[in-house]
C-alpha cells in the first residue's frame, strides 16, 4: 500500500479513468443523445416509458390543511377549505404563502 | 467461472444491498449516498487521527475524506452535502458510483486482492439507457477486473422470488414502488412487455420531501427540528394510504374526529432553557438584584484595595518629606532617585494628589449608597395627577387604551377592505383619486397655471391620507407608542391587568414543541394516486394502470389483472392493497375477477430473487464476460428472464 499517495489506493483497482466528458452526464443530456439517434418510433427507451399526462381533472385541496377546498383566495391564490383557514392565511408571511404555492407546483402567469 | 461464488448487488437509489448468492440475506445494506466533509473538518479529523496515533491501516479502511453509506455517522449533519450517483433511478454520476463500489468491495473484504475475481449480478433501471450500461460495464471490467457480469431488473427479480412459492405463473402485472419512480410492468407468457411498461416519476423520495415541506410550513418555528430523518420515520411508521381518500378527508374536517385521531409528535425539547423562560417576573427581578449586589461588592473591594495602596504610598512620601525637613539632604536625594521623583516640588504635588484621592474615597464610602436603578425607574413611573384618585386615573387610562385599540382595529379593517376591489372603502378611494385627477386636467386645458386653491388649507392634505392604502405610518406610530405607554402604567398599578400577551406563556412549554400529525398521514402518500398534488402532471397510479391495460386486447387484460403483484419499498404502506382493490373494481368490467398479491419481502425480494437466479444451473448463460464486452461492443449484455431487452445503438 502506497502511503504517500493522497487518495487511499485500493489493491483491487486498476488505473482507470473515464473520458472527462463521460464522468457525469445528466439525464437530460442522455435523453438528447438518444433523440439524436433517430431510433425507430416503436423502439422503447427509458424516455418513452414516461407516464402519460393525466386526463382526469386535478382535484382541489386546501394548501394549508389538505381538506377539499371549494374556495381560493384571489389575492394570494391559496386554496382554503373554511373561514378559519382564511383567517389564518391573512397573517401568513409571504414566504410561506409562496412555499405552499411552489409545493403545489403553481406558477403565476406573470412569473 | 463455474464454482466461483457470485456477488449479488441490488443497486437501488434508496438502499444498496450486497451479498453472496449463497447467503440467506445480504451481508451489507447501506443508504446509497456519500458525502465529502468540508475541508476544515477534514483537517481537524486528520489532526485528531495523528494525535490519537491511529494506525495507518485503519485510516486506509475508512478514508477520511469521503464517507459512504453506513460510514456516515450523523446523516442529518451532512444532509446538505449528500451526494448520490443516481438521477431518478438511473446512474448518471460515475465518480460517485466508483466511490460506492470502492466502499462495497472494501467492506466485502477484497482489500489485498488484485482484482474482483467473482462474477457480479447487478440490478439496473428498467430500460436503462445504453450509455449508462456501457459506462457501468466499462467501470466494472476495466477498473475492478470483474470476470463476468449479469444485469437484471429489480422488479423482475422480485417477481421471480415471488413465483418460487406459487406455481409458475406466466402472466402478471407488476407494480414496483421505488424510491424515485413507480413502475407498471406487464408480463405475458413470462416475457416482459417492455414497450407497454409505464413509469410514474413519483416515489418514496417525493413522499418524504412533500411531508418535510408541509411540516416546515406548518411549523415555521421548528424549522430546524423538522429534519428529513424524522420525516422519513414518520412516513415509514405512521403514513398509510386511504381506501377512500375523499371520505377520509370529510372525516378529518370534523373537529371531534380530529381531536380523537390527531397524533402529537413531541420534538426534543430542552427543559433547562424552558425553566429560564418560565420564571415569574418576580424571580427574574430577584436574580437581577442578586447579580447587581455581587457586582457592587466586587467594585467596593477593588476600591478598598486601591485606598490601602494609596495610604502606603502616602506614608512613604511623608517619610521622605520628613527626611528633607530633618536636613538629611544626601539621603533625601538618593531616596528621590530611587522613587524616580525629580524635585521637591514634584514630591509635594504627588502628596497632594494622593491626599485628595484618599479623601474622595472616604467621602464616597460615607455617603449613602446610590439609589438603585429600580428605585429610579419607580420614580420615573408617571403618577396620578394632583387631585385625582388613583382608581379614577386608572379607569381613564383603561378607557383611553380601549379607544386606541378600537382605532387600531378599524384601521386594520379599512386596510383589508382597501386591498379588495368592490368594497365601499376601495370605491370611495377610487372616487377621490379620479376627482383629484379631473381637477388637474381642467388646469391643463386652460393652458395657464391656475391655482385651484388646493393646499391653502392644511386639511386639504388629509385627502392623501384617505386615499393612501397603507395609511398607518404616522398616525398609528404615535398611537402605538401611546398604547405601549398606557400598558406599561397599567401593568405597574393594576394587578389584574391583562394585555393579552401573557396568555400564551401560561401553556406548558413542552406542548409548544409538538407537531400535530393528522391529515398528513393519508395526504402525503396520496401523491402516488394524485401526482397533481405536488404539481406533477403525470397520470396517477390508478389512471396509469388503466392506461397500460388499455394497450392490450381484452383477453390479455384479464390475464394480467388475474395476478397483480406489489413490490418495492413503498408497497409497504398500509392500505395500499385495499386501495388498489377499490380502484381495480372501478376500472374493470362488472363482475370480472382480479387478484392482488403482495410481496412478503417488499424491500429484499429483488436481492433474494437475483440470488435464486444465480443459483440456477444455467445461470452461466446469463453472464457475459470481459471478452464478450470487447468483441460485441461496450453496450452488449446477455438477455435473460429478468433482464432488460438488448437494443444495440444503431451505427451510421
XYZ file of C-alpha atoms in Angstrom:
763
model
C 0.000 0.000 0.000
C 1.470 3.318 -1.008
C 1.122 5.554 1.971
C 2.439 8.587 0.118
C -0.458 8.857 -2.306
C -3.107 11.299 -1.191
C -6.036 9.172 -2.328
C -6.286 5.891 -0.469
C -5.442 3.289 -3.077
C -7.250 0.032 -3.162
C -5.380 -3.060 -4.224
C -8.320 -4.425 -6.217
C -8.434 -1.401 -8.510
C -6.519 -0.778 -11.674
C -5.600 2.590 -13.030
C -8.698 3.646 -14.881
C -10.423 6.872 -15.694
C -13.439 7.700 -17.777
C -13.041 10.234 -20.545
C -13.607 13.643 -18.968
C -16.938 14.289 -20.659
C -18.397 10.943 -19.586
C -17.931 11.135 -15.826
C -21.174 12.936 -15.250
C -23.930 13.274 -17.774
C -27.322 14.466 -16.586
C -30.408 12.554 -17.643
C -31.476 15.383 -19.894
C -28.284 15.093 -21.930
C -28.710 11.339 -22.249
C -32.249 11.961 -23.433
C -30.995 14.355 -26.088
C -28.354 11.850 -27.170
C -30.987 9.182 -27.687
C -33.248 11.553 -29.546
C -30.459 12.421 -31.932
C -30.028 8.748 -32.789
C -33.409 8.845 -34.571
C -34.421 5.430 -33.312
C -37.420 3.730 -34.897
C -40.602 5.060 -33.322
C -41.743 1.762 -31.833
C -38.425 1.122 -30.062
C -38.958 1.543 -26.296
C -36.343 3.591 -24.478
C -36.127 4.959 -20.978
C -37.704 8.175 -22.131
C -40.668 6.682 -23.987
C -41.791 4.894 -20.838
C -42.790 8.091 -19.037
C -46.320 8.073 -17.740
C -48.766 9.938 -19.978
C -50.180 13.222 -18.723
C -53.234 12.851 -16.544
C -56.564 13.284 -18.299
C -58.558 13.414 -15.092
C -59.103 16.962 -13.856
C -56.938 17.589 -10.810
C -58.887 17.702 -7.569
C -58.574 20.844 -5.492
C -57.341 20.585 -1.946
C -56.651 23.226 0.633
C -52.991 24.177 0.607
C -52.942 24.505 4.350
C -54.953 21.578 5.690
C -55.283 19.271 2.685
C -59.047 19.184 3.032
C -61.225 19.535 -0.086
C -61.112 23.222 -0.951
C -64.103 24.839 -2.606
C -62.579 28.318 -2.311
C -59.472 30.139 -3.467
C -58.182 33.489 -2.348
C -57.790 35.662 -5.440
C -55.231 37.768 -3.631
C -52.712 35.089 -2.605
C -54.003 32.316 -4.932
C -54.044 29.922 -1.978
C -56.888 27.435 -1.742
C -58.735 27.053 1.519
C -61.474 24.906 2.971
C -63.169 27.128 5.538
C -63.270 30.520 7.191
C -60.771 29.612 9.909
C -58.140 28.791 7.339
C -58.883 32.002 5.516
C -58.353 33.941 8.722
C -55.039 32.209 9.354
C -53.949 32.981 5.801
C -54.338 36.691 6.401
C -51.425 36.704 8.828
C -49.166 34.418 6.864
C -45.797 35.773 5.790
C -45.303 35.828 2.052
C -42.511 33.247 2.052
C -44.850 30.644 3.498
C -47.549 31.535 1.014
C -45.032 31.129 -1.786
C -43.819 27.880 -0.246
C -47.317 26.424 -0.354
C -47.746 27.559 -3.927
C -44.475 26.020 -5.089
C -45.200 22.740 -3.331
C -48.402 22.563 -5.308
C -46.453 23.459 -8.432
C -48.331 26.672 -9.011
C -46.606 29.205 -11.197
C -48.221 32.528 -11.771
C -48.749 33.698 -15.306
C -46.715 36.800 -14.565
C -43.752 34.737 -13.412
C -16.143 -19.266 -13.860
C -18.022 -22.253 -12.555
C -17.569 -22.830 -8.867
C -16.767 -19.239 -8.104
C -19.019 -17.509 -5.638
C -21.267 -14.919 -7.187
C -21.655 -11.454 -5.756
C -25.181 -10.045 -5.975
C -25.666 -6.276 -5.785
C -29.136 -4.762 -5.705
C -28.184 -1.207 -6.501
C -31.275 0.771 -5.537
C -31.483 4.532 -5.419
C -32.546 4.397 -1.758
C -30.632 1.453 -0.410
C -27.919 -0.804 -1.791
C -27.903 -4.479 -0.784
C -24.834 -6.583 -1.355
C -24.222 -10.234 -0.594
C -23.060 -13.620 -1.850
C -25.598 -15.558 -3.823
C -25.426 -18.497 -1.409
C -26.284 -16.481 1.700
C -29.715 -16.147 3.230
C -29.649 -12.359 3.371
C -27.358 -9.583 2.137
C -24.145 -9.125 4.098
C -24.163 -5.401 3.508
C -27.033 -2.918 3.366
C -26.485 0.805 3.212
C -28.107 4.031 2.076
C -26.811 4.686 -1.409
C -25.302 8.075 -0.615
C -21.897 9.546 0.018
C -20.594 12.764 1.443
C -17.413 14.726 1.263
C -16.862 16.577 4.530
C -15.766 20.166 4.184
C -12.058 20.916 4.065
C -11.726 22.359 7.553
C -13.403 19.385 9.130
C -11.150 17.055 7.194
C -8.113 18.811 8.557
C -9.474 18.546 12.058
C -10.120 14.866 11.646
C -6.600 14.186 10.368
C -5.119 16.121 13.266
C -7.187 14.160 15.688
C -6.151 10.967 13.992
C -2.464 11.733 14.335
C -2.925 12.825 17.926
C -4.582 9.611 18.870
C -1.991 7.709 16.934
C -4.455 5.647 14.960
C -2.864 3.043 12.772
C -2.374 3.640 9.079
C -4.377 0.553 8.228
C -7.472 1.941 9.888
C -7.022 5.196 8.009
C -6.973 3.309 4.735
C -10.008 1.264 5.598
C -12.181 4.307 6.233
C -10.727 7.061 4.113
C -11.110 10.316 5.949
C -12.170 12.450 3.017
C -15.195 10.566 1.707
C -17.841 8.841 3.753
C -20.191 6.346 2.143
C -23.358 4.678 3.347
C -23.116 3.348 6.870
C -19.837 5.203 7.500
C -21.796 8.428 7.715
C -22.217 8.779 11.440
C -24.647 11.652 11.567
C -26.572 11.876 8.342
C -28.502 14.968 9.425
C -25.285 16.948 9.937
C -24.232 16.424 6.333
C -27.695 16.435 4.765
C -26.866 19.375 2.547
C -23.715 17.700 1.232
C -25.161 14.270 0.496
C -24.395 13.017 -2.982
C -25.963 10.175 -4.862
C -24.829 8.593 -8.117
C -28.470 8.489 -9.160
C -30.689 10.836 -11.048
C -34.144 9.373 -10.608
C -33.448 5.635 -10.875
C -30.620 5.907 -13.405
C -26.966 6.214 -12.547
C -25.535 9.367 -14.048
C -22.584 10.274 -11.870
C -19.808 7.745 -12.358
C -17.378 9.313 -9.941
C -19.867 8.740 -7.172
C -20.639 5.238 -8.378
C -16.925 4.452 -8.269
C -16.799 5.607 -4.643
C -19.770 3.376 -3.890
C -18.069 0.374 -5.489
C -14.865 1.095 -3.553
C -16.924 1.061 -0.393
C -18.751 -2.158 -1.333
C -15.622 -4.094 -2.238
C -13.670 -2.857 0.762
C -16.474 -3.841 3.105
C -16.815 -7.215 1.407
C -13.186 -7.933 2.210
C -11.492 -7.614 -1.155
C -8.722 -5.435 0.262
C -5.397 -7.003 -0.570
C -6.617 -8.895 -3.627
C -5.510 -7.877 -7.065
C -8.936 -7.735 -8.632
C -12.527 -8.683 -8.004
C -12.341 -12.251 -9.212
C -16.041 -13.054 -8.903
C -18.950 -12.743 -11.320
C -21.327 -9.990 -10.379
C -25.095 -9.778 -10.678
C -26.215 -6.170 -10.702
C -29.650 -4.600 -10.876
C -30.304 -1.675 -13.184
C -33.155 0.598 -14.135
C -35.904 -0.580 -16.416
C -34.939 0.398 -19.964
C -31.611 1.656 -18.704
C -30.127 3.871 -21.445
C -27.356 2.122 -23.370
C -24.921 4.850 -22.475
C -25.327 4.179 -18.776
C -24.955 0.430 -19.148
C -21.858 0.922 -21.266
C -20.275 3.079 -18.590
C -21.154 0.585 -15.883
C -19.652 -2.359 -17.790
C -16.539 -0.386 -18.528
C -16.118 0.575 -14.905
C -16.535 -2.972 -13.625
C -14.415 -4.673 -16.288
C -11.630 -2.143 -16.663
C -11.315 -0.698 -13.194
C -12.154 -3.651 -10.988
C -11.239 -6.529 -13.297
C -14.537 -8.338 -12.840
C -14.566 -11.554 -14.907
C -18.259 -11.609 -15.836
C -21.444 -9.620 -15.371
C -25.178 -10.114 -15.457
C -27.707 -7.271 -15.429
C -31.305 -7.559 -14.342
C -34.316 -5.515 -13.295
C -35.113 -5.410 -9.599
C -38.872 -5.718 -10.081
C -38.463 -8.824 -12.246
C -36.045 -10.430 -9.782
C -38.614 -9.782 -7.082
C -41.253 -11.371 -9.294
C -39.040 -14.449 -9.698
C -38.721 -14.659 -5.952
C -42.489 -14.470 -5.579
C -43.020 -17.271 -8.104
C -40.816 -19.564 -6.058
C -43.690 -20.425 -3.741
C -46.527 -20.195 -6.218
C -46.726 -22.431 -9.204
C -45.164 -20.991 -12.306
C -47.323 -18.101 -13.405
C -46.822 -16.869 -16.926
C -48.716 -13.568 -16.816
C -48.646 -10.768 -14.297
C -48.988 -7.057 -13.829
C -46.103 -6.000 -11.613
C -46.394 -2.747 -9.686
C -42.974 -1.733 -8.439
C -42.900 1.088 -5.891
C -39.426 2.552 -5.767
C -37.727 5.488 -4.070
C -37.738 7.734 -7.104
C -40.118 6.042 -9.539
C -43.161 3.791 -9.657
C -43.448 1.248 -12.487
C -46.378 -0.571 -14.007
C -44.869 -3.644 -15.684
C -46.949 -6.079 -17.750
C -45.539 -9.593 -18.180
C -47.130 -12.028 -20.644
C -46.041 -15.637 -21.173
C -43.152 -14.995 -18.836
C -41.849 -12.213 -21.067
C -41.517 -8.568 -20.167
C -43.699 -6.367 -22.417
C -41.157 -3.572 -22.445
C -42.946 -1.328 -24.933
C -46.042 -1.250 -22.699
C -44.258 -0.579 -19.429
C -45.049 2.832 -17.984
C -43.151 4.732 -15.332
C -44.572 7.304 -12.932
C -41.760 9.583 -11.779
C -43.058 9.811 -8.235
C -41.790 7.666 -5.399
C -40.770 7.496 -1.782
C -38.415 10.418 -2.164
C -41.258 12.685 -3.229
C -43.451 11.464 -0.397
C -40.801 12.233 2.198
C -39.934 15.598 0.721
C -43.603 16.530 0.494
C -44.133 15.806 4.186
C -40.929 17.678 5.004
C -42.067 20.809 3.193
C -45.585 20.660 4.596
C -44.347 20.324 8.158
C -41.825 23.104 7.770
C -44.513 25.444 6.569
C -46.976 24.344 9.221
C -44.402 24.937 11.960
C -42.006 27.655 10.825
C -40.869 27.957 14.444
C -39.434 24.444 14.456
C -37.741 24.779 11.102
C -34.515 23.260 12.383
C -36.123 20.480 14.373
C -38.009 19.193 11.339
C -35.411 17.039 9.639
C -35.570 14.643 6.717
C -34.641 11.757 9.014
C -37.558 12.454 11.318
C -39.933 12.844 8.401
C -38.678 9.552 6.973
C -39.504 7.868 10.233
C -42.979 9.387 10.220
C -43.575 8.208 6.667
C -42.269 4.717 7.389
C -44.185 4.210 10.587
C -47.350 6.258 10.502
C -48.386 7.082 6.954
C -50.902 4.919 5.190
C -52.943 5.023 2.040
C -56.591 5.885 2.379
C -59.012 3.444 0.818
C -61.379 6.286 0.044
C -59.386 9.486 0.206
C -62.329 11.826 -0.116
C -64.303 10.126 2.603
C -61.348 10.190 4.977
C -60.893 13.899 4.362
C -64.516 14.588 5.188
C -63.985 12.781 8.473
C -60.872 14.804 9.252
C -62.778 18.016 8.662
C -64.890 17.296 11.746
C -63.454 18.645 14.961
C -64.393 15.590 17.082
C -62.700 13.184 14.707
C -59.656 15.428 14.570
C -59.348 15.597 18.353
C -59.719 11.853 18.643
C -57.299 10.816 15.922
C -54.689 13.534 15.875
C -51.182 12.303 16.526
C -48.984 14.621 18.519
C -45.298 14.248 17.862
C -43.119 15.558 20.648
C -39.971 17.195 19.380
C -36.861 17.053 21.531
C -37.255 19.859 23.946
C -34.732 21.204 26.360
C -36.261 21.683 29.789
C -33.352 23.763 31.067
C -33.888 26.687 28.770
C -37.579 26.388 29.409
C -37.285 26.844 33.155
C -35.476 30.049 32.463
C -38.358 31.225 30.362
C -40.875 30.030 32.919
C -39.532 32.099 35.796
C -42.003 34.637 37.032
C -41.190 38.291 36.737
C -40.554 38.460 40.449
C -37.992 35.669 40.378
C -36.264 37.318 37.490
C -36.038 40.582 39.394
C -34.664 38.770 42.394
C -31.956 37.229 40.251
C -31.076 40.543 38.738
C -30.841 42.164 42.141
C -28.516 39.459 43.357
C -26.273 39.943 40.371
C -26.158 43.693 40.894
C -25.286 43.189 44.523
C -22.400 40.907 43.647
C -21.032 43.391 41.127
C -21.238 46.178 43.664
C -19.292 44.125 46.163
C -16.511 43.484 43.681
C -16.301 47.171 42.949
C -16.124 48.044 46.654
C -13.387 45.553 47.273
C -11.337 46.983 44.447
C -11.784 50.488 45.823
C -10.673 49.423 49.296
C -7.508 47.863 47.874
C -6.720 50.994 45.972
C -7.230 53.021 49.127
C -4.821 50.858 51.068
C -2.209 51.201 48.330
C -2.597 54.953 48.333
C -2.207 55.104 52.063
C 1.032 53.150 51.927
C 2.376 55.388 49.193
C 1.481 58.441 51.218
C 3.287 57.022 54.230
C 6.486 56.608 52.178
C 6.281 60.078 50.701
C 5.660 61.610 54.097
C 8.776 59.927 55.403
C 10.750 61.389 52.517
C 9.382 64.743 53.331
C 10.478 64.293 56.948
C 13.991 63.480 55.715
C 14.068 66.787 53.885
C 12.812 68.649 56.895
C 15.431 66.984 59.072
C 18.046 68.272 56.546
C 19.446 64.833 55.712
C 19.903 66.018 52.143
C 22.148 63.388 50.528
C 19.992 60.620 51.938
C 16.956 62.511 50.619
C 18.497 62.855 47.139
C 19.241 59.150 46.963
C 15.735 58.262 48.058
C 14.231 60.606 45.454
C 16.270 58.900 42.756
C 15.110 55.544 43.997
C 11.469 56.602 43.749
C 12.163 58.301 40.379
C 10.909 61.639 41.543
C 12.548 64.787 40.177
C 12.426 67.543 42.716
C 10.903 68.597 45.983
C 8.012 70.315 44.122
C 7.125 67.090 42.371
C 7.077 65.276 45.689
C 4.778 67.880 47.161
C 2.313 67.718 44.265
C 2.308 63.900 44.450
C 1.480 64.010 48.148
C -1.311 66.472 47.455
C -2.958 64.356 44.756
C -2.822 61.213 46.857
C -4.301 63.062 49.778
C -7.109 64.253 47.590
C -7.774 60.747 46.286
C -7.935 59.277 49.777
C -10.256 61.996 50.908
C -12.569 61.401 47.964
C -12.669 57.658 48.639
C -13.562 58.235 52.270
C -16.310 60.622 51.246
C -17.768 58.091 48.873
C -17.792 55.330 51.471
C -19.564 57.534 53.980
C -22.218 58.898 51.677
C -25.390 56.830 51.447
C -25.379 54.137 48.779
C -26.717 55.437 45.496
C -30.384 54.755 44.836
C -30.714 51.597 42.787
C -31.921 51.733 39.234
C -35.087 50.010 40.323
C -35.918 52.947 42.513
C -35.119 55.361 39.698
C -37.498 53.520 37.450
C -40.179 53.720 40.067
C -39.619 57.449 40.358
C -39.911 57.835 36.640
C -43.210 55.967 36.532
C -45.932 58.526 35.977
C -48.043 59.245 38.997
C -51.714 60.151 39.033
C -52.118 63.882 38.585
C -52.943 66.036 41.584
C -56.489 65.903 42.802
C -57.421 62.700 41.005
C -57.662 59.406 42.857
C -55.584 56.556 41.517
C -58.638 54.440 40.763
C -60.214 57.161 38.640
C -56.976 57.763 36.832
C -56.555 54.102 36.010
C -60.137 53.846 34.800
C -59.484 56.754 32.495
C -56.327 55.092 31.158
C -58.262 51.886 30.577
C -60.875 53.655 28.513
C -58.188 55.506 26.546
C -56.468 52.250 25.795
C -59.711 50.669 24.621
C -60.194 53.633 22.339
C -56.729 53.233 20.833
C -57.247 49.521 20.317
C -60.546 50.217 18.624
C -58.897 52.704 16.297
C -56.165 50.218 15.508
C -58.689 47.549 14.650
C -60.666 49.929 12.490
C -57.517 50.808 10.586
C -56.755 47.159 10.031
C -60.296 46.595 8.819
C -60.020 49.523 6.474
C -56.722 48.323 5.125
C -58.040 44.862 4.364
C -61.085 46.394 2.686
C -58.904 48.679 0.621
C -56.965 45.684 -0.594
C -60.056 44.287 -2.263
C -61.987 45.907 -5.018
C -65.746 46.280 -4.897
C -65.776 47.265 -1.251
C -67.167 50.618 -0.278
C -63.805 51.835 1.025
C -61.985 50.971 -2.165
C -64.619 52.593 -4.338
C -64.556 55.722 -2.223
C -60.809 55.834 -2.661
C -61.072 55.493 -6.416
C -63.678 58.265 -6.484
C -61.382 60.687 -4.652
C -58.448 59.837 -6.875
C -60.420 60.366 -10.034
C -61.846 63.672 -8.834
C -58.328 64.860 -7.978
C -57.135 63.865 -11.433
C -60.061 65.605 -13.082
C -59.298 68.954 -11.486
C -55.746 68.667 -12.743
C -56.960 68.108 -16.290
C -59.057 71.226 -16.155
C -55.988 73.222 -15.301
C -54.060 71.820 -18.226
C -56.868 72.674 -20.642
C -56.704 76.294 -19.553
C -53.106 76.328 -20.547
C -52.294 78.515 -17.607
C -51.143 77.720 -14.139
C -54.402 78.394 -12.491
C -54.327 77.609 -8.828
C -57.355 75.675 -7.678
C -56.643 76.591 -4.108
C -55.545 73.133 -3.096
C -53.186 73.268 -0.166
C -54.334 76.691 1.053
C -55.932 74.913 3.893
C -53.787 72.401 5.782
C -56.696 69.992 5.971
C -56.583 69.629 2.190
C -53.638 67.317 2.534
C -55.695 64.883 4.542
C -57.123 63.680 1.281
C -53.852 61.839 0.671
C -54.193 60.151 3.994
C -57.580 58.903 2.986
C -56.510 57.513 -0.348
C -53.246 56.053 0.853
C -53.723 52.331 1.000
C -51.282 51.787 3.832
C -52.045 54.874 5.850
C -50.793 53.515 9.109
C -47.379 55.172 9.151
C -47.506 58.459 11.014
C -50.788 58.219 12.859
C -50.522 54.679 14.020
C -46.909 55.001 15.112
C -47.896 57.671 17.580
C -50.898 55.617 18.623
C -48.765 52.541 19.151
C -46.342 54.478 21.299
C -49.137 55.779 23.430
C -50.627 52.336 23.679
C -47.333 50.947 24.944
C -47.074 53.735 27.490
C -50.582 53.085 28.794
C -49.952 49.390 29.028
C -46.785 49.981 30.983
C -48.555 52.131 33.517
C -51.482 49.776 33.802
C -49.154 46.829 34.225
C -47.493 48.637 37.066
C -50.512 49.812 39.034
C -53.206 47.345 38.164
C -52.574 43.824 39.464
C -55.249 42.164 37.367
C -54.495 43.969 34.142
C -54.053 41.573 31.248
C -52.657 42.816 27.972
C -53.401 39.571 26.184
C -49.770 38.690 25.518
C -49.050 36.703 28.626
C -51.694 34.085 27.906
C -49.518 32.111 25.527
C -46.746 31.684 28.048
C -49.046 30.105 30.548
C -49.364 26.957 28.459
C -46.960 24.165 29.048
C -43.799 24.934 27.159
C -43.324 21.339 26.077
C -46.630 21.422 24.267
C -45.292 24.136 22.039
C -42.757 21.633 20.801
C -45.363 19.233 19.472
C -46.156 18.594 15.843
C -49.752 17.779 15.056
C -49.748 14.958 12.557
C -53.274 14.445 11.307
C -54.432 14.567 7.711
C -50.819 14.259 6.671
C -50.762 10.520 7.317
C -53.017 9.961 4.308
C -52.350 13.203 2.463
C -48.670 12.529 1.853
C -48.695 9.059 0.249
C -51.760 10.086 -1.735
C -49.442 11.772 -4.237
C -48.875 8.319 -5.760
C -52.502 8.382 -6.862
C -52.772 12.130 -7.404
C -49.414 13.495 -8.547
C -51.185 16.780 -9.284
C -50.967 17.490 -5.546
C -47.259 18.180 -5.959
C -47.665 19.845 -9.308
C -46.758 16.770 -11.359
C -48.849 16.491 -14.486
C -48.380 12.744 -14.927
C -51.249 10.322 -14.536
C -51.711 8.875 -11.069
C -51.203 5.206 -10.328
C -54.802 4.115 -10.878
C -55.087 6.064 -14.107
C -51.752 4.668 -15.230
C -52.833 1.066 -14.613
C -55.957 1.703 -16.667
C -53.799 3.236 -19.391
C -51.429 0.265 -19.527
C -54.295 -2.245 -19.542
C -55.909 -0.459 -22.488
C -52.772 -1.159 -24.536
C -53.745 -4.852 -24.532
C -56.727 -6.690 -26.001
C -59.440 -7.680 -23.523
C -58.315 -11.281 -23.127
C -54.761 -10.307 -22.244
C -56.050 -7.626 -19.882
C -57.855 -10.314 -17.926
C -54.725 -12.464 -17.815
C -52.727 -9.513 -16.478
C -55.120 -8.485 -13.701
C -55.520 -12.059 -12.544
C -52.112 -11.625 -10.988
C -51.294 -8.123 -9.840
C -48.081 -8.177 -7.829
C -46.915 -5.382 -5.488
C -43.243 -4.977 -4.641
C -40.723 -2.315 -3.643
C -40.236 -0.263 -0.503
C -43.335 1.908 -0.902
C -45.517 -1.196 -1.287
C -45.314 -1.408 2.485
C -47.842 1.361 3.007
C -50.831 0.093 4.923
C -53.999 0.223 2.883
C -52.277 0.060 -0.500
C -53.761 -3.313 -1.380
C -57.252 -2.257 -0.291
C -56.996 0.959 -2.262
C -55.860 -0.860 -5.393
C -58.678 -3.370 -4.947
C -61.139 -0.484 -4.926
C -59.532 1.179 -7.942
C -59.399 -2.062 -9.969
C -63.006 -2.810 -9.085
C -63.918 0.557 -10.542
C -61.962 0.189 -13.759
C -62.579 -3.488 -14.575
C -65.767 -4.705 -16.236
C -68.684 -5.583 -13.979
C -68.325 -8.928 -12.190
C -64.927 -9.641 -13.674
C -62.224 -11.105 -11.465
C -58.808 -9.942 -10.431
C -56.337 -10.726 -7.675
C -53.661 -8.704 -5.916
C -50.646 -10.324 -4.313
C -48.238 -8.571 -2.008
C -44.581 -9.415 -1.819
C -43.722 -10.846 1.549
C -40.287 -9.203 1.427
C -41.008 -5.934 -0.384
C -37.553 -4.440 0.063
C -35.428 -7.558 -0.010
C -37.175 -9.740 -2.590
C -35.255 -8.251 -5.521
C -31.951 -9.284 -3.972
C -33.310 -12.699 -2.960
C -34.704 -13.277 -6.440
C -31.393 -12.355 -8.036
C -29.650 -14.860 -5.744
C -32.166 -17.514 -6.719
C -31.443 -16.999 -10.386
C -27.723 -17.028 -9.715
C -28.043 -20.456 -8.095
C -29.830 -21.951 -11.099
C -27.757 -24.426 -13.124
C -27.973 -22.494 -16.379
C -27.052 -19.195 -14.762
C -23.808 -19.196 -16.730
C -25.780 -18.398 -19.872
C -26.905 -15.064 -18.479
C -23.350 -13.936 -17.817
C -21.281 -12.019 -20.295
C -17.533 -11.858 -19.944
C -14.909 -9.282 -20.473
C -14.147 -10.912 -23.786
C -17.785 -10.548 -24.896
C -17.575 -6.966 -23.832
C -14.586 -6.381 -26.079
C -15.936 -8.396 -29.003
C -19.582 -7.287 -29.155
C -19.142 -3.678 -28.145
C -19.264 -1.987 -24.794
C -23.055 -1.812 -24.544
C -23.524 -5.558 -25.032
C -25.154 -7.727 -22.394
C -26.973 -11.037 -22.373
C -30.733 -11.108 -22.059
C -32.444 -13.419 -19.602
C -35.803 -13.833 -17.844
C -35.333 -10.880 -15.540
C -33.298 -8.560 -17.721
C -33.898 -5.623 -19.985
C -34.099 -6.251 -23.722
C -30.959 -5.602 -25.713
C -31.385 -2.996 -28.422
C -27.983 -2.125 -29.822
C -27.485 1.512 -30.658
C -27.640 1.845 -34.457
C -24.377 2.730 -36.126
C -24.237 5.060 -39.045
